[in-house]
PDB file of C-alpha atoms in Angstrom:
ATOM      1  CA  MET X 254      -8.846 -17.766  -8.689  1.00  0.00           C
ATOM      2  CA  LYS X 255      -6.888 -18.836  -5.631  1.00  0.00           C
ATOM      3  CA  SER X 256      -8.130 -18.833  -2.051  1.00  0.00           C
ATOM      4  CA  ILE X 257     -10.626 -16.012  -2.440  1.00  0.00           C
ATOM      5  CA  HIS X 258     -13.822 -16.142  -0.410  1.00  0.00           C
ATOM      6  CA  ARG X 259     -17.073 -16.143  -2.394  1.00  0.00           C
ATOM      7  CA  ALA X 260     -19.847 -15.738   0.149  1.00  0.00           C
ATOM      8  CA  GLY X 261     -21.578 -12.620   1.345  1.00  0.00           C
ATOM      9  CA  VAL X 262     -21.342  -8.909   0.719  1.00  0.00           C
ATOM     10  CA  VAL X 263     -19.153  -6.358   2.398  1.00  0.00           C
ATOM     11  CA  ALA X 264     -19.670  -2.633   2.415  1.00  0.00           C
ATOM     12  CA  LEU X 265     -17.276  -0.742   4.585  1.00  0.00           C
ATOM     13  CA  ALA X 266     -15.243   2.415   4.644  1.00  0.00           C
ATOM     14  CA  VAL X 267     -11.843   2.262   2.973  1.00  0.00           C
ATOM     15  CA  VAL X 268     -10.538   5.673   3.777  1.00  0.00           C
ATOM     16  CA  LEU X 269      -7.599   7.251   3.803  1.00  0.00           C
ATOM     17  CA  ALA X 270      -6.379   6.756   4.400  1.00  0.00           C
ATOM     18  CA  SER X 271      26.247   5.959   7.343  1.00  0.00           C
ATOM     19  CA  ALA X 272      26.085   6.159   3.430  1.00  0.00           C
ATOM     20  CA  ALA X 273      23.400   4.058   1.920  1.00  0.00           C
ATOM     21  CA  SER X 274      24.055   0.344   1.908  1.00  0.00           C
ATOM     22  CA  PRO X 275      23.752  -1.553  -1.410  1.00  0.00           C
ATOM     23  CA  ALA X 276      20.334  -2.843  -0.365  1.00  0.00           C
ATOM     24  CA  VAL X 277      19.051   0.657   0.357  1.00  0.00           C
ATOM     25  CA  ALA X 278      20.627   2.004  -2.819  1.00  0.00           C
ATOM     26  CA  GLN X 279      18.591  -0.501  -4.798  1.00  0.00           C
ATOM     27  CA  LEU X 280      15.407   1.136  -3.522  1.00  0.00           C
ATOM     28  CA  GLY X 281      15.978   4.064  -5.826  1.00  0.00           C
ATOM     29  CA  GLN X 282      16.246   1.697  -8.778  1.00  0.00           C
ATOM     30  CA  LEU X 283      12.951   0.076  -7.779  1.00  0.00           C
ATOM     31  CA  GLY X 284      11.308   3.466  -7.493  1.00  0.00           C
ATOM     32  CA  ARG X 285      12.315   4.460 -11.013  1.00  0.00           C
ATOM     33  CA  LEU X 286      10.685   1.296 -12.386  1.00  0.00           C
ATOM     34  CA  VAL X 287       7.243   2.594 -11.361  1.00  0.00           C
ATOM     35  CA  PRO X 288       5.626   5.479 -13.287  1.00  0.00           C
ATOM     36  CA  GLY X 289       5.219   8.395 -10.910  1.00  0.00           C
ATOM     37  CA  GLY X 290       7.648   6.781  -8.496  1.00  0.00           C
ATOM     38  CA  SER X 291      10.321   9.438  -8.466  1.00  0.00           C
ATOM     39  CA  GLY X 292       9.862  13.082  -7.639  1.00  0.00           C
ATOM     40  CA  ASN X 293      10.774  15.741  -5.136  1.00  0.00           C
ATOM     41  CA  SER X 294       8.985  16.372  -1.858  1.00  0.00           C
ATOM     42  CA  ALA X 295       9.726  17.504   1.668  1.00  0.00           C
ATOM     43  CA  ALA X 296      10.548  13.897   2.503  1.00  0.00           C
ATOM     44  CA  ALA X 297      13.581  14.007   0.219  1.00  0.00           C
ATOM     45  CA  ALA X 298      15.378  16.380   2.628  1.00  0.00           C
ATOM     46  CA  ASP X 299      13.535  16.061   5.948  1.00  0.00           C
ATOM     47  CA  PRO X 300      13.864  12.748   7.811  1.00  0.00           C
ATOM     48  CA  ASP X 301      10.785  13.434   9.923  1.00  0.00           C
ATOM     49  CA  ALA X 302       8.711  14.110   6.806  1.00  0.00           C
ATOM     50  CA  PHE X 303      10.120  10.947   5.218  1.00  0.00           C
ATOM     51  CA  LEU X 304       9.136   8.855   8.238  1.00  0.00           C
ATOM     52  CA  ALA X 305       5.673  10.438   8.408  1.00  0.00           C
ATOM     53  CA  GLU X 306       5.029   9.863   4.706  1.00  0.00           C
ATOM     54  CA  THR X 307       6.297   6.286   4.948  1.00  0.00           C
ATOM     55  CA  LEU X 308       3.866   5.670   7.804  1.00  0.00           C
ATOM     56  CA  GLU X 309       0.890   7.055   5.869  1.00  0.00           C
ATOM     57  CA  SER X 310       1.802   5.218   2.674  1.00  0.00           C
ATOM     58  CA  THR X 311       2.247   1.964   4.565  1.00  0.00           C
ATOM     59  CA  LYS X 312      -1.089   2.383   6.344  1.00  0.00           C
ATOM     60  CA  LEU X 313      -2.776   2.929   2.980  1.00  0.00           C
ATOM     61  CA  MET X 314      -1.216  -0.252   1.643  1.00  0.00           C
ATOM     62  CA  MET X 315      -2.032  -2.211   4.804  1.00  0.00           C
ATOM     63  CA  ILE X 316      -5.714  -1.293   4.611  1.00  0.00           C
ATOM     64  CA  SER X 317      -5.893  -1.948   0.874  1.00  0.00           C
ATOM     65  CA  ALA X 318      -4.128  -5.290   1.244  1.00  0.00           C
ATOM     66  CA  HIS X 319      -6.477  -6.281   4.053  1.00  0.00           C
ATOM     67  CA  VAL X 320      -9.471  -5.605   1.809  1.00  0.00           C
ATOM     68  CA  LEU X 321      -7.963  -7.307  -1.259  1.00  0.00           C
ATOM     69  CA  ALA X 322      -7.110 -10.331   0.849  1.00  0.00           C
ATOM     70  CA  ARG X 323     -10.803 -10.560   1.709  1.00  0.00           C
ATOM     71  CA  ALA X 324     -12.440  -9.519  -1.539  1.00  0.00           C
ATOM     72  CA  ALA X 325     -15.681 -11.112  -0.383  1.00  0.00           C
ATOM     73  CA  GLU X 326     -16.713 -11.836   3.184  1.00  0.00           C
ATOM     74  CA  THR X 327     -19.831 -12.869   4.998  1.00  0.00           C
ATOM     75  CA  ASP X 328     -21.899 -10.312   6.897  1.00  0.00           C
ATOM     76  CA  ALA X 329     -20.716 -11.840  10.154  1.00  0.00           C
ATOM     77  CA  GLN X 330     -17.127 -10.958   9.265  1.00  0.00           C
ATOM     78  CA  ARG X 331     -17.727  -7.263   8.598  1.00  0.00           C
ATOM     79  CA  ASP X 332     -17.106  -6.186  12.179  1.00  0.00           C
ATOM     80  CA  SER X 333     -13.763  -7.973  12.233  1.00  0.00           C
ATOM     81  CA  MET X 334     -12.687  -6.237   9.021  1.00  0.00           C
ATOM     82  CA  ARG X 335     -13.852  -2.838  10.267  1.00  0.00           C
ATOM     83  CA  ALA X 336     -11.985  -3.343  13.545  1.00  0.00           C
ATOM     84  CA  GLU X 337      -8.747  -4.222  11.746  1.00  0.00           C
ATOM     85  CA  ILE X 338      -9.036  -1.226   9.428  1.00  0.00           C
ATOM     86  CA  ALA X 339      -9.743   1.089  12.371  1.00  0.00           C
ATOM     87  CA  ALA X 340      -6.711  -0.273  14.214  1.00  0.00           C
ATOM     88  CA  ILE X 341      -4.511   0.392  11.183  1.00  0.00           C
ATOM     89  CA  GLN X 342      -5.896   3.916  10.729  1.00  0.00           C
ATOM     90  CA  ASN X 343      -5.155   4.692  14.371  1.00  0.00           C
ATOM     91  CA  MET X 344      -1.479   3.731  14.188  1.00  0.00           C
ATOM     92  CA  SER X 345       0.781   6.708  14.829  1.00  0.00           C
ATOM     93  CA  SER X 346       4.288   5.262  14.444  1.00  0.00           C
ATOM     94  CA  LEU X 347       6.301   2.824  12.375  1.00  0.00           C
ATOM     95  CA  GLU X 348       6.927   0.873  15.572  1.00  0.00           C
ATOM     96  CA  GLU X 349       3.210   0.087  15.613  1.00  0.00           C
ATOM     97  CA  VAL X 350       3.470  -1.005  11.990  1.00  0.00           C
ATOM     98  CA  ASN X 351       6.318  -3.342  12.893  1.00  0.00           C
ATOM     99  CA  ALA X 352       4.207  -4.811  15.688  1.00  0.00           C
ATOM    100  CA  ARG X 353       1.551  -5.722  13.109  1.00  0.00           C
ATOM    101  CA  GLN X 354       4.046  -6.958  10.533  1.00  0.00           C
ATOM    102  CA  ALA X 355       2.952 -10.610  10.654  1.00  0.00           C
ATOM    103  CA  ALA X 356      -0.660  -9.707   9.857  1.00  0.00           C
ATOM    104  CA  PHE X 357       0.514  -7.294   7.143  1.00  0.00           C
ATOM    105  CA  ASP X 358       2.701  -9.972   5.567  1.00  0.00           C
ATOM    106  CA  ALA X 359      -0.223 -12.409   5.566  1.00  0.00           C
ATOM    107  CA  ASP X 360      -2.511  -9.860   3.893  1.00  0.00           C
ATOM    108  CA  LEU X 361       0.117  -9.006   1.268  1.00  0.00           C
ATOM    109  CA  ALA X 362       0.630 -12.680   0.502  1.00  0.00           C
ATOM    110  CA  ALA X 363      -3.098 -13.348   0.207  1.00  0.00           C
ATOM    111  CA  ALA X 364      -3.708 -10.255  -1.934  1.00  0.00           C
ATOM    112  CA  SER X 365      -0.800 -11.160  -4.193  1.00  0.00           C
ATOM    113  CA  GLU X 366      -2.135 -14.693  -4.564  1.00  0.00           C
ATOM    114  CA  ASN X 367      -5.701 -13.571  -5.234  1.00  0.00           C
ATOM    115  CA  PHE X 368      -4.611 -11.035  -7.851  1.00  0.00           C
ATOM    116  CA  SER X 369      -1.462 -12.545  -9.345  1.00  0.00           C
ATOM    117  CA  SER X 370      -2.726 -12.357 -12.936  1.00  0.00           C
ATOM    118  CA  ALA X 371      -5.040 -10.304 -15.114  1.00  0.00           C
ATOM    119  CA  GLU X 372      -7.310 -13.325 -15.520  1.00  0.00           C
ATOM    120  CA  GLU X 373      -7.755 -13.737 -11.769  1.00  0.00           C
ATOM    121  CA  ALA X 374      -8.423 -10.027 -11.331  1.00  0.00           C
ATOM    122  CA  GLN X 375     -11.068 -10.071 -14.046  1.00  0.00           C
ATOM    123  CA  THR X 376     -12.712 -13.168 -12.565  1.00  0.00           C
ATOM    124  CA  ALA X 377     -12.774 -11.586  -9.108  1.00  0.00           C
ATOM    125  CA  TYR X 378     -14.448  -8.466 -10.449  1.00  0.00           C
ATOM    126  CA  ASP X 379     -16.924 -10.254 -12.717  1.00  0.00           C
ATOM    127  CA  ASN X 380     -18.049 -12.625  -9.952  1.00  0.00           C
ATOM    128  CA  ALA X 381     -18.491  -9.876  -7.355  1.00  0.00           C
ATOM    129  CA  SER X 382     -21.727  -8.179  -6.393  1.00  0.00           C
ATOM    130  CA  ARG X 383     -22.074  -4.474  -7.164  1.00  0.00           C
ATOM    131  CA  GLN X 384     -21.135  -3.557  -3.616  1.00  0.00           C
ATOM    132  CA  GLN X 385     -18.138  -5.864  -3.737  1.00  0.00           C
ATOM    133  CA  GLN X 386     -17.094  -4.366  -7.075  1.00  0.00           C
ATOM    134  CA  GLU X 387     -17.114  -0.886  -5.542  1.00  0.00           C
ATOM    135  CA  LEU X 388     -15.029  -2.214  -2.686  1.00  0.00           C
ATOM    136  CA  LEU X 389     -12.575  -3.834  -5.103  1.00  0.00           C
ATOM    137  CA  LEU X 390     -12.300  -0.626  -7.117  1.00  0.00           C
ATOM    138  CA  SER X 391     -11.425   1.445  -4.058  1.00  0.00           C
ATOM    139  CA  ALA X 392      -8.984  -1.150  -2.735  1.00  0.00           C
ATOM    140  CA  ALA X 393      -7.325  -1.526  -6.153  1.00  0.00           C
ATOM    141  CA  PHE X 394      -7.032   2.247  -6.569  1.00  0.00           C
ATOM    142  CA  ASN X 395      -5.671   2.818  -3.082  1.00  0.00           C
ATOM    143  CA  PHE X 396      -3.264  -0.109  -3.307  1.00  0.00           C
ATOM    144  CA  SER X 397      -1.976   1.243  -6.644  1.00  0.00           C
ATOM    145  CA  LEU X 398      -1.614   4.697  -5.095  1.00  0.00           C
ATOM    146  CA  ALA X 399       0.319   3.228  -2.163  1.00  0.00           C
ATOM    147  CA  MET X 400       2.636   1.516  -4.663  1.00  0.00           C
ATOM    148  CA  LEU X 401       3.308   4.892  -6.289  1.00  0.00           C
ATOM    149  CA  LYS X 402       3.913   6.586  -2.945  1.00  0.00           C
ATOM    150  CA  ASN X 403       6.238   3.813  -1.805  1.00  0.00           C
ATOM    151  CA  ALA X 404       8.184   4.008  -5.055  1.00  0.00           C
ATOM    152  CA  ARG X 405       8.640   7.784  -4.726  1.00  0.00           C
ATOM    153  CA  LEU X 406       9.820   7.463  -1.143  1.00  0.00           C
ATOM    154  CA  ALA X 407      12.118   4.569  -2.041  1.00  0.00           C
ATOM    155  CA  ASP X 408      13.663   6.704  -4.762  1.00  0.00           C
ATOM    156  CA  GLN X 409      14.448   9.396  -2.184  1.00  0.00           C
ATOM    157  CA  ALA X 410      15.762   7.142   0.584  1.00  0.00           C
ATOM    158  CA  PRO X 411      19.392   6.639  -0.539  1.00  0.00           C
ATOM    159  CA  GLY X 412      20.015  10.356  -1.025  1.00  0.00           C
ATOM    160  CA  LEU X 413      18.415  11.208   2.300  1.00  0.00           C
ATOM    161  CA  ILE X 414      20.550   8.664   4.139  1.00  0.00           C
ATOM    162  CA  GLN X 415      23.691  10.037   2.508  1.00  0.00           C
ATOM    163  CA  THR X 416      22.683  13.580   3.493  1.00  0.00           C
ATOM    164  CA  LEU X 417      22.093  12.544   7.094  1.00  0.00           C
ATOM    165  CA  GLY X 418      25.467  10.828   7.183  1.00  0.00           C
ATOM    166  CA  ARG X 419      27.170  14.123   6.353  1.00  0.00           C
ATOM    167  CA  ASN X 420      25.383  16.030   9.129  1.00  0.00           C
ATOM    168  CA  PRO X 421      26.581  15.203  12.675  1.00  0.00           C
ATOM    169  CA  MET X 422      23.425  16.782  14.112  1.00  0.00           C
ATOM    170  CA  MET X 423      21.221  14.338  12.199  1.00  0.00           C
ATOM    171  CA  LEU X 424      23.103  11.073  12.716  1.00  0.00           C
ATOM    172  CA  SER X 425      20.535   9.896  15.237  1.00  0.00           C
ATOM    173  CA  LYS X 426      17.915   9.798  12.457  1.00  0.00           C
ATOM    174  CA  ILE X 427      19.797   7.398  10.192  1.00  0.00           C
ATOM    175  CA  GLY X 428      18.664   4.237  11.942  1.00  0.00           C
ATOM    176  CA  SER X 429      14.981   5.151  11.717  1.00  0.00           C
ATOM    177  CA  VAL X 430      15.251   6.184   8.069  1.00  0.00           C
ATOM    178  CA  ARG X 431      17.095   2.995   7.185  1.00  0.00           C
ATOM    179  CA  SER X 432      14.437   0.941   8.914  1.00  0.00           C
ATOM    180  CA  ALA X 433      11.691   2.809   7.038  1.00  0.00           C
ATOM    181  CA  ALA X 434      13.549   2.326   3.764  1.00  0.00           C
ATOM    182  CA  GLY X 435      13.760  -1.385   4.474  1.00  0.00           C
ATOM    183  CA  LEU X 436      10.006  -1.489   5.080  1.00  0.00           C
ATOM    184  CA  LEU X 437       9.400   0.255   1.750  1.00  0.00           C
ATOM    185  CA  GLY X 438      11.658  -2.162  -0.075  1.00  0.00           C
ATOM    186  CA  LYS X 439       9.942  -5.158   1.462  1.00  0.00           C
ATOM    187  CA  GLN X 440       6.530  -3.895   0.396  1.00  0.00           C
ATOM    188  CA  MET X 441       7.672  -3.165  -3.141  1.00  0.00           C
ATOM    189  CA  GLN X 442       9.197  -6.586  -3.584  1.00  0.00           C
ATOM    190  CA  ALA X 443       6.070  -8.273  -2.230  1.00  0.00           C
ATOM    191  CA  VAL X 444       3.611  -6.513  -4.550  1.00  0.00           C
ATOM    192  CA  ARG X 445       5.564  -5.743  -7.698  1.00  0.00           C
ATOM    193  CA  SER X 446       3.520  -8.280  -9.738  1.00  0.00           C
ATOM    194  CA  MET X 447       0.172  -6.777  -8.773  1.00  0.00           C
ATOM    195  CA  GLY X 448       0.207  -3.547 -10.766  1.00  0.00           C
ATOM    196  CA  GLY X 449      -1.140  -5.065 -13.977  1.00  0.00           C
ATOM    197  CA  PRO X 450      -3.947  -7.127 -12.395  1.00  0.00           C
ATOM    198  CA  LEU X 451      -5.103  -4.151 -10.327  1.00  0.00           C
ATOM    199  CA  ARG X 452      -5.247  -1.996 -13.464  1.00  0.00           C
ATOM    200  CA  VAL X 453      -7.547  -4.633 -14.957  1.00  0.00           C
ATOM    201  CA  ILE X 454      -9.971  -4.142 -12.050  1.00  0.00           C
ATOM    202  CA  LEU X 455      -9.824  -0.368 -12.411  1.00  0.00           C
ATOM    203  CA  SER X 456     -10.392  -0.614 -16.152  1.00  0.00           C
ATOM    204  CA  LYS X 457     -13.384  -2.915 -15.657  1.00  0.00           C
ATOM    205  CA  GLY X 458     -14.916  -0.338 -13.338  1.00  0.00           C
ATOM    206  CA  GLY X 459     -14.099   2.645 -15.530  1.00  0.00           C
ATOM    207  CA  VAL X 460     -11.699   4.109 -12.962  1.00  0.00           C
ATOM    208  CA  GLU X 461      -8.459   5.691 -14.124  1.00  0.00           C
ATOM    209  CA  ALA X 462      -5.392   4.313 -12.366  1.00  0.00           C
ATOM    210  CA  PRO X 463      -3.483   6.841 -10.234  1.00  0.00           C
ATOM    211  CA  THR X 464      -0.373   8.274 -11.839  1.00  0.00           C
ATOM    212  CA  GLU X 465       0.705  10.988  -9.379  1.00  0.00           C
ATOM    213  CA  ALA X 466       1.929   9.920  -5.978  1.00  0.00           C
ATOM    214  CA  GLU X 467       2.086  13.242  -4.205  1.00  0.00           C
ATOM    215  CA  THR X 468      -1.224  14.932  -5.010  1.00  0.00           C
ATOM    216  CA  THR X 469      -3.702  12.082  -5.623  1.00  0.00           C
ATOM    217  CA  GLU X 470      -6.245  11.449  -2.873  1.00  0.00           C
ATOM    218  CA  PRO X 471      -7.304   7.896  -1.922  1.00  0.00           C
ATOM    219  CA  ARG X 472     -10.772   6.693  -2.818  1.00  0.00           C
ATOM    220  CA  SER X 473     -13.342   5.757  -0.213  1.00  0.00           C
ATOM    221  CA  VAL X 474     -16.368   3.464  -0.121  1.00  0.00           C
ATOM    222  CA  PRO X 475     -19.158   4.480   2.272  1.00  0.00           C
ATOM    223  CA  ILE X 476     -20.718   1.874   4.540  1.00  0.00           C
TER     224      ILE X 476
END
């Protein structure tokens, strides 16, 4: 398994917590590749709801990626992890997400490297302590749920942008929605190989993978 820390035990809370361009149009295709990715919601017609849901879904993925990137840490590093998770939970806008993009990208890259195959996922789980296994299960579940949420929102983005383009009163929202759609697409491209390995972790722990984006609640691990 690549670049995954081995020492120590962590127990912390993981809570949750114009017309479309060709690039944006492809988001809908990505969404339909993920079971549970498509579907109707308020976000499909309301740009503010779309932006709010994109923020919450991204925060869920950011926290999960941060944990998966650090599947095992020393006791001395717990406070740093808690502080980062608290900072993510407290974000209230996509502008704040963009300001943390470099750290998010690093966590996504590390998580993708650590769990790029079923074999690596199984090794990570088997070598973890019980507390670390519980942490992995919650992070894997929440990351998988964020993937579903992102896919559903991505599926809705092209139609929403087209609708806004036909409404002169809503033209000011197009830029923000396009930016959010771009953020969704970037996340989906970065993590598309992780679905299978994360399901291995969930299976090892006897946890059913999420299949419904809109109504499923994230898991939490108490401190």
